[in-house]
Amino acid sequence: MNIITKAPWQLKESDVTDEKIYNERRTLMKIAAVAGAGAMMPTALPASSDIPGTTLNFSKNSAYHEASLTDYDKITTYNNFYEFSLAKDGPSKLAHTLEPEDWSIEITGEVEKNITIDVNEMISKFPLEERIYRFRCVEGWSMVVPWVGFELSYLLKKAGLTSKSKFVQFQTKNDPRMFPEQNKKGFLANIPFPYVEGLRIDEAMHPLTLLSVGLYGKTLPKQNGAPIRLVVPWKYGFKSIKSMTHIHVSETLTDSTWNIVNPREYGFYSNVNPEVSHPRWSQAKERPLGAFFKKRTEIFNGYADEVAGMYKNMDLRKNF
Ligand SMILES: Nc1nc2c(c(=O)[nH]1)N[C@H]1C(S)=C(S)[C@@H](COP(=O)(O)O)O[C@H]1N2
Ligand SMILES: [Mo]
């Protein structure tokens, strides 16, 4: 166990990176700037002891790797977590009220047995993997994150799906003591709470769909959805619901928060698609956090080989 008490938002880039690597990188960045290169800079991995949280035991899944990771400090200080704030730098400052220690997920609905499982039990029962995934927010920014987690399918199989299981709904914990903005109701609320999201059953059972309990080798920072959050890398980021406590399996399509807020702008599927514009902006490009230039967005966020088959008979413009 290696628990560091320093809060993540107190870390600077020079803290999470060895000084030698940091300086080498700065030199590289200067060279790149002179050469006019623009894409992501080669990222040095911060030393594990500099990352807050508890160390997790996991294997590295080499099938999911990327040339450069987004810096730890970017991933943990540029967040969307409306239960705390609408500001990108809000969650990292305010999420200290979240208490992720005593936490379980309840699974109900079209399952063979309703079960409630503690997060620590899941961490010890299911094989944890590190998977480096691209993550694309519908707002047009993106990042590359070394998640630690396990496939959602492991958990759903544990409950056992019935033949009527067609959709899955996820819910964030409803507890205004931990999530202060949940106290606001009606037009004062950032969005209707609790946050809910959904997937079709084949999407939920897909091996790419992860339940993440950590990043950069340690337990999840509160602002990233501690202690457990969904990660669906071929869909816009809002599908990846944070701080989850309830999974409900159903026969019919269920509500999802952004679809309720604005169905014209946020569809149920929300697969990353550069050809389908958001009504107020193009989705053709994205800005990787920390990069100077935008890059082209790929269909299904670059995971088409794995997931396109699930949508082969669907009109992706209609079912956006
Ligand atoms: N409960 C909850 N989950 C959420 C959100 C939120 O506001 N509340 N924001 C979503 C959005 S829009 C994005 S882009 C990602 C951001 O995850 P990150 O802060 O770890 O980058 O979380 C998603 N999950
Ligand atoms: Mo997002």
mmCIF file of N, CA and C and ligand atoms in Angstrom, residues 80 137-139 237-238, ligand 2:
data_model
loop_
_atom_site.group_PDB
_atom_site.id
_atom_site.type_symbol
_atom_site.label_atom_id
_atom_site.label_comp_id
_atom_site.label_asym_id
_atom_site.label_seq_id
_atom_site.Cartn_x
_atom_site.Cartn_y
_atom_site.Cartn_z
ATOM 1 N N ASN A 80 -15.070 17.053 -16.407
ATOM 2 C CA ASN A 80 -16.513 17.288 -16.388
ATOM 3 C C ASN A 80 -17.098 16.410 -15.300
ATOM 4 N N CYS A 137 -14.377 13.715 -25.711
ATOM 5 C CA CYS A 137 -15.569 14.407 -25.185
ATOM 6 C C CYS A 137 -16.335 15.025 -26.342
ATOM 7 N N VAL A 138 -17.652 15.057 -26.220
ATOM 8 C CA VAL A 138 -18.518 15.622 -27.253
ATOM 9 C C VAL A 138 -18.214 17.112 -27.479
ATOM 10 N N GLU A 139 -17.563 17.745 -26.485
ATOM 11 C CA GLU A 139 -17.230 19.173 -26.611
ATOM 12 C C GLU A 139 -16.055 19.428 -27.545
ATOM 13 N N GLY A 237 -17.618 11.086 -24.348
ATOM 14 C CA GLY A 237 -17.266 10.937 -22.933
ATOM 15 C C GLY A 237 -18.427 10.921 -21.964
ATOM 16 N N PHE A 238 -19.538 11.594 -22.300
ATOM 17 C CA PHE A 238 -20.625 11.669 -21.312
ATOM 18 C C PHE A 238 -21.274 10.316 -21.045
HETATM 19 MO MO MO B 2 -18.006 15.246 -22.169
#
